[in-house]
Tab-separated table of C-alpha atoms in Angstrom:
chain	number	residue	atom	x	y	z
A	1	MET	CA	97.527	93.822	118.614
A	2	TYR	CA	94.134	95.471	118.849
A	3	SER	CA	92.792	97.151	115.745
A	4	THR	CA	91.973	100.868	115.865
A	5	ARG	CA	88.283	100.016	115.814
A	6	THR	CA	88.620	97.667	118.786
A	7	LYS	CA	90.553	100.266	120.786
A	8	LEU	CA	87.879	102.870	120.034
A	9	VAL	CA	85.098	100.513	121.139
A	10	PHE	CA	87.012	99.750	124.348
A	11	ALA	CA	87.527	103.446	125.069
A	12	LEU	CA	83.885	104.332	124.444
A	13	ALA	CA	82.616	101.413	126.552
A	14	TRP	CA	85.012	102.322	129.367
A	15	LEU	CA	83.947	105.982	129.249
A	16	LEU	CA	80.275	105.014	129.222
A	17	PHE	CA	80.754	102.717	132.216
A	18	TRP	CA	82.383	105.381	134.360
A	19	THR	CA	79.879	108.005	133.225
A	20	MET	CA	77.096	105.759	134.490
A	21	MET	CA	78.988	105.210	137.753
A	22	ALA	CA	79.370	108.981	138.172
A	23	ALA	CA	75.671	109.540	137.445
A	24	VAL	CA	74.675	107.023	140.133
A	25	GLU	CA	77.128	108.590	142.618
A	26	ILE	CA	75.790	112.092	141.955
A	27	GLN	CA	72.173	110.928	142.262
A	28	ASP	CA	72.831	109.324	145.657
A	29	TYR	CA	74.770	112.406	146.769
A	30	LEU	CA	71.952	114.806	145.871
A	31	ARG	CA	69.347	112.540	147.451
A	32	ASN	CA	71.170	112.924	150.778
A	33	GLY	CA	70.787	116.703	150.592
A	34	HIS	CA	74.371	117.601	149.596
A	35	ARG	CA	75.132	120.261	146.971
A	36	GLN	CA	78.913	120.204	146.315
A	37	LEU	CA	78.960	118.180	143.072
A	38	TRP	CA	82.736	118.174	142.849
A	39	GLN	CA	82.855	115.654	145.668
A	40	PRO	CA	81.022	112.742	143.976
A	41	LEU	CA	82.852	113.596	140.763
A	42	LEU	CA	86.131	113.366	142.669
A	43	TRP	CA	85.222	110.027	144.232
A	44	THR	CA	84.249	108.460	140.905
A	45	GLY	CA	87.026	110.198	138.975
A	46	SER	CA	89.764	109.022	141.364
A	47	SER	CA	88.461	105.448	141.215
A	48	ALA	CA	88.304	105.571	137.405
A	49	LEU	CA	91.829	107.019	137.103
A	50	VAL	CA	93.463	104.508	139.435
A	51	ALA	CA	91.498	101.506	138.131
A	52	SER	CA	92.320	102.455	134.536
A	53	SER	CA	96.011	102.868	135.348
A	54	LEU	CA	96.244	99.574	137.217
A	55	LEU	CA	94.409	97.629	134.500
A	56	TYR	CA	96.519	99.243	131.780
A	57	ALA	CA	99.676	98.259	133.651
A	58	GLN	CA	98.341	94.729	134.101
A	59	ARG	CA	97.572	94.430	130.400
A	60	HIS	CA	101.029	95.735	129.530
A	61	PHE	CA	102.881	93.254	131.731
A	62	THR	CA	100.671	90.225	131.029
A	63	ARG	CA	100.539	90.655	127.246
A	64	ARG	CA	103.293	88.059	126.881
A	65	PHE	CA	100.879	85.424	128.205
A	66	ASP	CA	98.510	85.838	125.248
A	67	ARG	CA	100.168	82.765	123.754
A	68	LEU	CA	98.286	80.801	126.448
A	69	LEU	CA	94.831	81.703	125.118
A	70	ALA	CA	94.445	78.175	123.778
A	71	THR	CA	94.652	76.971	127.406
A	72	PRO	CA	92.231	79.319	129.232
A	73	LEU	CA	93.017	77.976	132.703
A	74	ALA	CA	96.694	78.876	132.322
A	75	TRP	CA	95.857	82.312	130.924
A	76	PHE	CA	93.327	83.141	133.660
A	77	SER	CA	95.704	81.970	136.396
A	78	ARG	CA	98.317	84.501	135.233
A	79	GLN	CA	95.718	87.267	135.313
A	80	VAL	CA	94.322	86.363	138.739
A	81	LEU	CA	97.823	86.593	140.223
A	82	CYS	CA	97.549	90.357	139.668
A	83	LEU	CA	94.422	90.702	141.830
A	84	PRO	CA	96.270	91.007	145.191
A	85	LEU	CA	98.364	93.804	143.677
A	86	HIS	CA	95.137	95.650	142.835
A	87	TRP	CA	93.925	95.197	146.432
A	88	ILE	CA	97.173	96.600	147.791
A	89	ALA	CA	97.575	99.511	145.351
A	90	PHE	CA	94.011	100.685	144.748
A	91	VAL	CA	93.153	102.065	148.200
A	92	PRO	CA	96.379	104.077	148.857
A	93	LEU	CA	96.355	105.608	145.369
A	94	THR	CA	92.625	106.371	145.193
A	95	PHE	CA	92.257	107.675	148.716
A	96	GLY	CA	95.529	109.568	148.455
A	97	ILE	CA	94.065	111.518	145.500
A	98	ARG	CA	90.905	112.230	147.465
A	99	HIS	CA	92.753	113.390	150.576
A	100	GLY	CA	94.945	115.664	148.465
A	101	ALA	CA	91.967	117.195	146.625
A	102	TYR	CA	90.099	117.825	149.880
A	103	ALA	CA	93.190	119.416	151.420
A	104	LEU	CA	93.496	121.798	148.461
A	105	ALA	CA	89.839	122.741	149.001
A	106	GLY	CA	90.512	123.446	152.699
A	107	GLN	CA	88.496	120.483	153.858
A	108	SER	CA	89.194	117.050	155.278
A	109	TYR	CA	88.149	113.761	153.744
A	110	SER	CA	86.673	111.387	156.343
A	111	HIS	CA	86.041	107.672	155.859
A	112	GLU	CA	85.880	104.433	157.825
A	113	PRO	CA	88.987	103.000	159.512
A	114	TRP	CA	91.664	101.889	157.042
A	115	THR	CA	91.168	98.191	157.751
A	116	GLN	CA	87.482	98.413	156.883
A	117	VAL	CA	88.279	100.518	153.794
A	118	PHE	CA	90.781	97.943	152.513
A	119	VAL	CA	88.352	95.051	153.041
A	120	TYR	CA	85.361	96.886	151.565
A	121	GLU	CA	87.257	98.129	148.498
A	122	ALA	CA	88.862	94.708	147.938
A	123	ILE	CA	85.448	93.016	147.961
A	124	LYS	CA	83.997	95.670	145.632
A	125	LEU	CA	87.019	95.577	143.322
A	126	SER	CA	87.207	91.778	142.879
A	127	PRO	CA	84.074	91.219	140.720
A	128	PHE	CA	84.927	94.336	138.722
A	129	PHE	CA	88.431	92.942	138.094
A	130	LEU	CA	87.126	89.500	137.115
A	131	MET	CA	84.583	91.009	134.747
A	132	TYR	CA	87.370	92.965	133.046
A	133	VAL	CA	89.521	89.843	132.698
A	134	VAL	CA	86.644	87.862	131.169
A	135	ILE	CA	85.947	90.635	128.648
A	136	VAL	CA	89.621	90.860	127.681
A	137	PHE	CA	89.750	87.080	127.239
A	138	GLY	CA	86.684	87.185	124.993
A	139	VAL	CA	88.071	89.986	122.831
A	140	LEU	CA	91.504	88.370	122.542
A	141	SER	CA	89.968	85.003	121.684
A	142	TYR	CA	87.791	86.616	119.022
A	143	HIS	CA	90.804	88.338	117.449
A	144	GLU	CA	92.817	85.127	117.560
A	145	LEU	CA	89.977	83.254	115.874
A	146	GLN	CA	89.817	85.906	113.159
A	147	ALA	CA	93.592	85.701	112.691
A	148	GLN	CA	93.422	81.909	112.392
A	149	MET	CA	90.638	82.153	109.827
A	150	LEU	CA	92.642	84.716	107.842
A	151	ARG	CA	95.754	82.530	107.934
A	152	ALA	CA	93.700	79.519	106.828
A	153	GLU	CA	92.163	81.523	103.991
A	154	GLN	CA	95.567	82.757	102.878
A	155	SER	CA	96.962	79.234	103.081
A	156	ASN	CA	94.071	77.857	101.039
A	157	GLY	CA	94.530	80.627	98.506
A	158	LEU	CA	98.227	79.867	98.132
A	159	LEU	CA	97.474	76.155	97.883
A	160	ARG	CA	94.839	76.753	95.209
A	161	GLN	CA	97.213	79.023	93.279
A	162	ALA	CA	99.942	76.379	93.420
A	163	GLN	CA	97.471	73.754	92.198
A	164	LEU	CA	96.347	75.949	89.309
A	165	GLN	CA	99.928	76.660	88.303
A	166	ARG	CA	100.684	72.953	88.383
A	167	LEU	CA	97.690	72.207	86.166
A	168	THR	CA	98.667	74.974	83.742
A	169	GLN	CA	102.233	73.706	83.590
A	170	GLN	CA	100.921	70.204	82.869
A	171	MET	CA	99.083	71.640	79.880
A	172	GLN	CA	102.180	73.198	78.293
A	173	PRO	CA	104.229	69.976	77.799
A	174	HIS	CA	101.086	68.257	76.489
A	175	PHE	CA	100.565	71.045	73.950
A	176	LEU	CA	104.253	71.038	72.979
A	177	PHE	CA	104.256	67.256	72.478
A	178	ASN	CA	101.374	67.441	69.993
A	179	ALA	CA	102.835	70.427	68.161
A	180	LEU	CA	106.234	68.745	67.752
A	181	ASN	CA	104.509	65.661	66.366
A	182	THR	CA	102.976	67.919	63.748
A	183	VAL	CA	106.383	69.351	62.790
A	184	SER	CA	107.897	65.862	62.734
A	185	SER	CA	105.294	64.616	60.261
A	186	LEU	CA	105.847	67.613	57.971
A	187	MET	CA	109.627	67.108	57.831
A	188	TYR	CA	109.151	63.965	55.739
A	189	SER	CA	106.935	65.668	53.173
A	190	ASP	CA	107.763	69.394	53.002
A	191	LEU	CA	110.812	70.913	54.737
A	192	ALA	CA	109.775	74.469	53.869
A	193	ARG	CA	106.401	74.033	55.518
A	194	ALA	CA	108.052	72.307	58.476
A	195	ASP	CA	110.365	75.317	58.869
A	196	ALA	CA	107.458	77.757	58.641
A	197	THR	CA	105.522	75.695	61.153
A	198	LEU	CA	108.461	75.725	63.577
A	199	ILE	CA	108.553	79.515	63.333
A	200	ARG	CA	104.832	79.697	64.139
A	201	LEU	CA	105.336	77.200	66.967
A	202	ALA	CA	108.100	79.393	68.395
A	203	GLU	CA	105.732	82.372	68.338
A	204	VAL	CA	103.042	80.385	70.128
A	205	LEU	CA	105.503	79.135	72.762
A	206	ARG	CA	106.793	82.653	73.298
A	207	ALA	CA	103.250	83.914	73.857
A	208	THR	CA	102.553	80.944	76.127
A	209	LEU	CA	105.671	81.564	78.221
A	210	ASP	CA	104.797	85.261	78.541
A	211	ALA	CA	101.464	84.255	80.067
A	212	SER	CA	102.693	81.196	81.975
A	213	GLU	CA	102.889	83.008	85.333
A	214	GLN	CA	99.240	84.058	85.062
A	215	LEU	CA	96.199	82.011	85.905
A	216	GLU	CA	93.908	84.112	83.728
A	217	ALA	CA	94.320	86.352	80.691
A	218	PRO	CA	92.024	88.439	78.482
A	219	LEU	CA	90.292	86.509	75.743
A	220	ALA	CA	92.300	88.526	73.200
A	221	THR	CA	95.535	87.058	74.617
A	222	GLU	CA	94.113	83.541	74.685
A	223	LEU	CA	92.953	83.897	71.062
A	224	HIS	CA	96.475	84.907	70.037
A	225	ILE	CA	97.762	81.626	71.460
A	226	VAL	CA	94.997	79.430	70.080
A	227	ARG	CA	95.155	81.008	66.603
A	228	GLY	CA	98.859	80.198	66.513
A	229	TYR	CA	98.117	76.629	67.549
A	230	ALA	CA	95.426	76.404	64.866
A	231	GLN	CA	97.909	77.559	62.218
A	232	VAL	CA	100.401	74.906	63.310
A	233	MET	CA	97.758	72.173	63.132
A	234	ALA	CA	96.364	73.451	59.840
A	235	GLU	CA	99.819	72.919	58.304
A	236	ARG	CA	99.696	69.302	59.318
A	237	PHE	CA	96.190	68.743	57.978
A	238	ALA	CA	96.434	70.921	54.887
A	239	GLU	CA	93.160	71.294	52.962
A	240	ARG	CA	91.416	69.055	55.511
A	241	VAL	CA	90.277	71.725	57.966
A	242	GLU	CA	88.529	75.091	57.820
A	243	ILE	CA	88.230	77.277	60.923
A	244	ASP	CA	85.680	80.074	61.192
A	245	TRP	CA	86.362	82.610	63.964
A	246	GLN	CA	83.196	84.402	65.108
A	247	ILE	CA	84.393	86.581	67.973
A	248	ALA	CA	82.249	89.449	69.265
A	249	ASP	CA	84.305	92.566	69.983
A	250	ASP	CA	82.827	93.036	73.470
A	251	THR	CA	84.245	89.669	74.582
A	252	LEU	CA	87.926	90.408	74.009
A	253	ALA	CA	88.470	91.964	77.437
A	254	CYS	CA	86.783	89.116	79.361
A	255	MET	CA	89.181	87.073	81.478
A	256	VAL	CA	89.576	83.361	80.704
A	257	PRO	CA	91.871	80.675	82.168
A	258	ILE	CA	95.166	80.634	80.336
A	259	MET	CA	95.393	77.787	77.781
A	260	SER	CA	91.654	77.089	78.017
A	261	LEU	CA	90.656	77.192	74.320
A	262	GLN	CA	93.619	75.201	73.024
A	263	PRO	CA	92.503	71.881	74.580
A	264	LEU	CA	89.022	72.322	73.088
A	265	LEU	CA	90.477	72.845	69.625
A	266	GLU	CA	92.997	70.040	70.149
A	267	ASN	CA	90.119	67.710	71.011
A	268	VAL	CA	88.532	68.344	67.597
A	269	PHE	CA	91.799	67.780	65.743
A	270	LYS	CA	92.535	64.571	67.648
A	271	HIS	CA	89.101	62.933	67.527
A	272	THR	CA	87.685	64.292	64.281
A	273	VAL	CA	90.132	65.868	61.830
A	274	GLU	CA	92.827	63.237	62.335
A	275	GLN	CA	90.356	60.383	61.868
A	276	ARG	CA	89.030	61.302	58.407
A	277	ARG	CA	90.293	62.371	54.999
A	278	GLN	CA	87.411	64.695	54.144
A	279	SER	CA	87.333	68.371	55.090
A	280	THR	CA	86.138	69.360	58.564
A	281	ARG	CA	84.636	72.751	59.318
A	282	ILE	CA	85.279	74.140	62.790
A	283	VAL	CA	83.450	77.170	64.161
A	284	LEU	CA	84.584	79.051	67.252
A	285	ARG	CA	82.078	81.601	68.576
A	286	ALA	CA	82.474	83.964	71.511
A	287	ARG	CA	79.634	86.131	72.785
A	288	ARG	CA	78.342	87.668	75.990
A	289	ALA	CA	74.981	86.809	77.530
A	290	ASN	CA	73.516	87.446	80.996
A	291	GLY	CA	76.826	88.550	82.496
A	292	LYS	CA	78.678	85.509	81.178
A	293	LEU	CA	81.166	84.818	78.439
A	294	CYS	CA	79.874	82.001	76.227
A	295	ILE	CA	82.345	80.226	73.964
A	296	ASP	CA	81.116	77.563	71.543
A	297	LEU	CA	83.461	75.338	69.570
A	298	SER	CA	81.765	73.026	67.099
A	299	ASP	CA	82.600	70.814	64.150
A	300	ASP	CA	80.312	69.451	61.476
A	301	VAL	CA	81.175	65.741	61.447
A	302	GLY	CA	82.304	64.601	64.890
A	303	THR	CA	80.538	62.102	67.126
A	304	LEU	CA	80.558	61.566	70.882
A	305	ALA	CA	81.412	58.044	71.932
A	306	PRO	CA	78.958	56.840	74.637
A	307	GLY	CA	80.619	56.646	78.050
A	308	ALA	CA	83.924	58.014	76.767
A	309	LYS	CA	86.146	59.553	79.450
A	310	PRO	CA	87.579	63.046	78.908
A	311	GLY	CA	91.224	63.242	77.878
A	312	ILE	CA	94.061	64.951	79.705
A	313	GLY	CA	93.301	68.357	78.198
A	314	LEU	CA	89.572	68.464	79.011
A	315	GLY	CA	90.031	66.889	82.443
A	316	ASN	CA	92.731	69.405	83.245
A	317	LEU	CA	90.540	72.280	82.076
A	318	ARG	CA	87.571	71.146	84.167
A	319	GLN	CA	89.772	71.034	87.291
A	320	ARG	CA	91.037	74.544	86.646
A	321	LEU	CA	87.520	75.877	86.071
A	322	ALA	CA	86.346	74.359	89.355
A	323	ALA	CA	89.302	75.822	91.262
A	324	LEU	CA	88.984	79.290	89.737
A	325	TYR	CA	85.233	79.799	89.534
A	326	GLY	CA	83.454	76.976	91.309
A	327	GLU	CA	79.882	76.608	90.066
A	328	ARG	CA	80.015	79.912	88.165
A	329	ALA	CA	81.745	78.215	85.215
A	330	SER	CA	80.876	75.146	83.179
A	331	LEU	CA	82.160	73.051	80.302
A	332	SER	CA	79.853	70.706	78.419
A	333	LEU	CA	79.985	68.528	75.306
A	334	SER	CA	76.902	67.701	73.252
A	335	GLN	CA	76.114	65.825	70.060
A	336	LEU	CA	74.784	67.856	67.149
A	337	ALA	CA	72.339	66.578	64.531
A	338	PRO	CA	72.833	65.135	62.025
A	339	ALA	CA	76.557	65.177	62.906
A	340	GLY	CA	79.076	67.219	64.816
A	341	VAL	CA	80.118	67.895	68.397
A	342	LEU	CA	79.555	71.116	70.300
A	343	ALA	CA	81.784	72.155	73.238
A	344	THR	CA	80.277	74.981	75.311
A	345	LEU	CA	82.382	76.923	77.789
A	346	GLU	CA	80.660	79.435	80.074
A	347	LEU	CA	82.644	81.804	82.282
A	348	PRO	CA	81.723	84.776	84.491
A	349	CYS	CA	82.477	88.097	82.781
A	350	ALA	CA	81.795	91.361	84.601
A	351	CYS	CA	83.989	93.664	82.532
């Protein structure tokens, strides 16, 4: 189907073409010393009316062959089959209109013998017909190309969304596995704390499930999840961890990938807090700078092992960042001096 814009362009181009034809006809008519302008207007107008009607009918009846656009020879052959019908129908219809108009004006319309008229008009009509067919083929091919590109874009979008959902769903069992390990360890030492931790875990899972169908969420929502996770982990490592939340108010509405802060915090617990008996201080900062959301998560004692490969959580997060934002987002780890590890997450934020 043609768009409204395409139809309007066709109509304007068609009108301009016949206006130019009429102008040429009138100029030749006046040059020969004639003064009845209705005559050249009738000649051009009758040709335009009949040609338009025949081509419209052709387009209507050959529309079903548009499926052959991928094989141009087959498509053109179906169109060319209509050319003899134009030869046969054009002269009787066009000249019939002219004879009728002249008769109403009390005059007679004279022209060459009918055989010569048919041959002359057929020769003149053929290149005009072929030009029309070529233009229609070009327009249809352009629209088909656009439709294919749109379908490919939609398909890629659906594929990317499915991939992101798969990566997010991979994160949830990983998070649950670590949280249940925490509860399991508490059950041997303090049942009351284990029960309280299970309640907090249930709240975190409920919040996670509420957001599980989304690929992104406001930072405020993500902080609700990660604070719950931090409380669960703090129960396991009682008096061994201190978390300082430094969140700027203007960052809370910025969109972040769902479950994006939890793997950063989990990385600190796994590689730093769990490995030592002394207290670890963790600082999570969120601020806006140059149209980006900057999130820093640092500890004061961690170390980066040279050549170490990222774990499931960080690898998963990097894949999701690449799929969602491309080069507009980044995640980096750096060693602090004299000790500590800094994770920096940068995301676009236009809110």
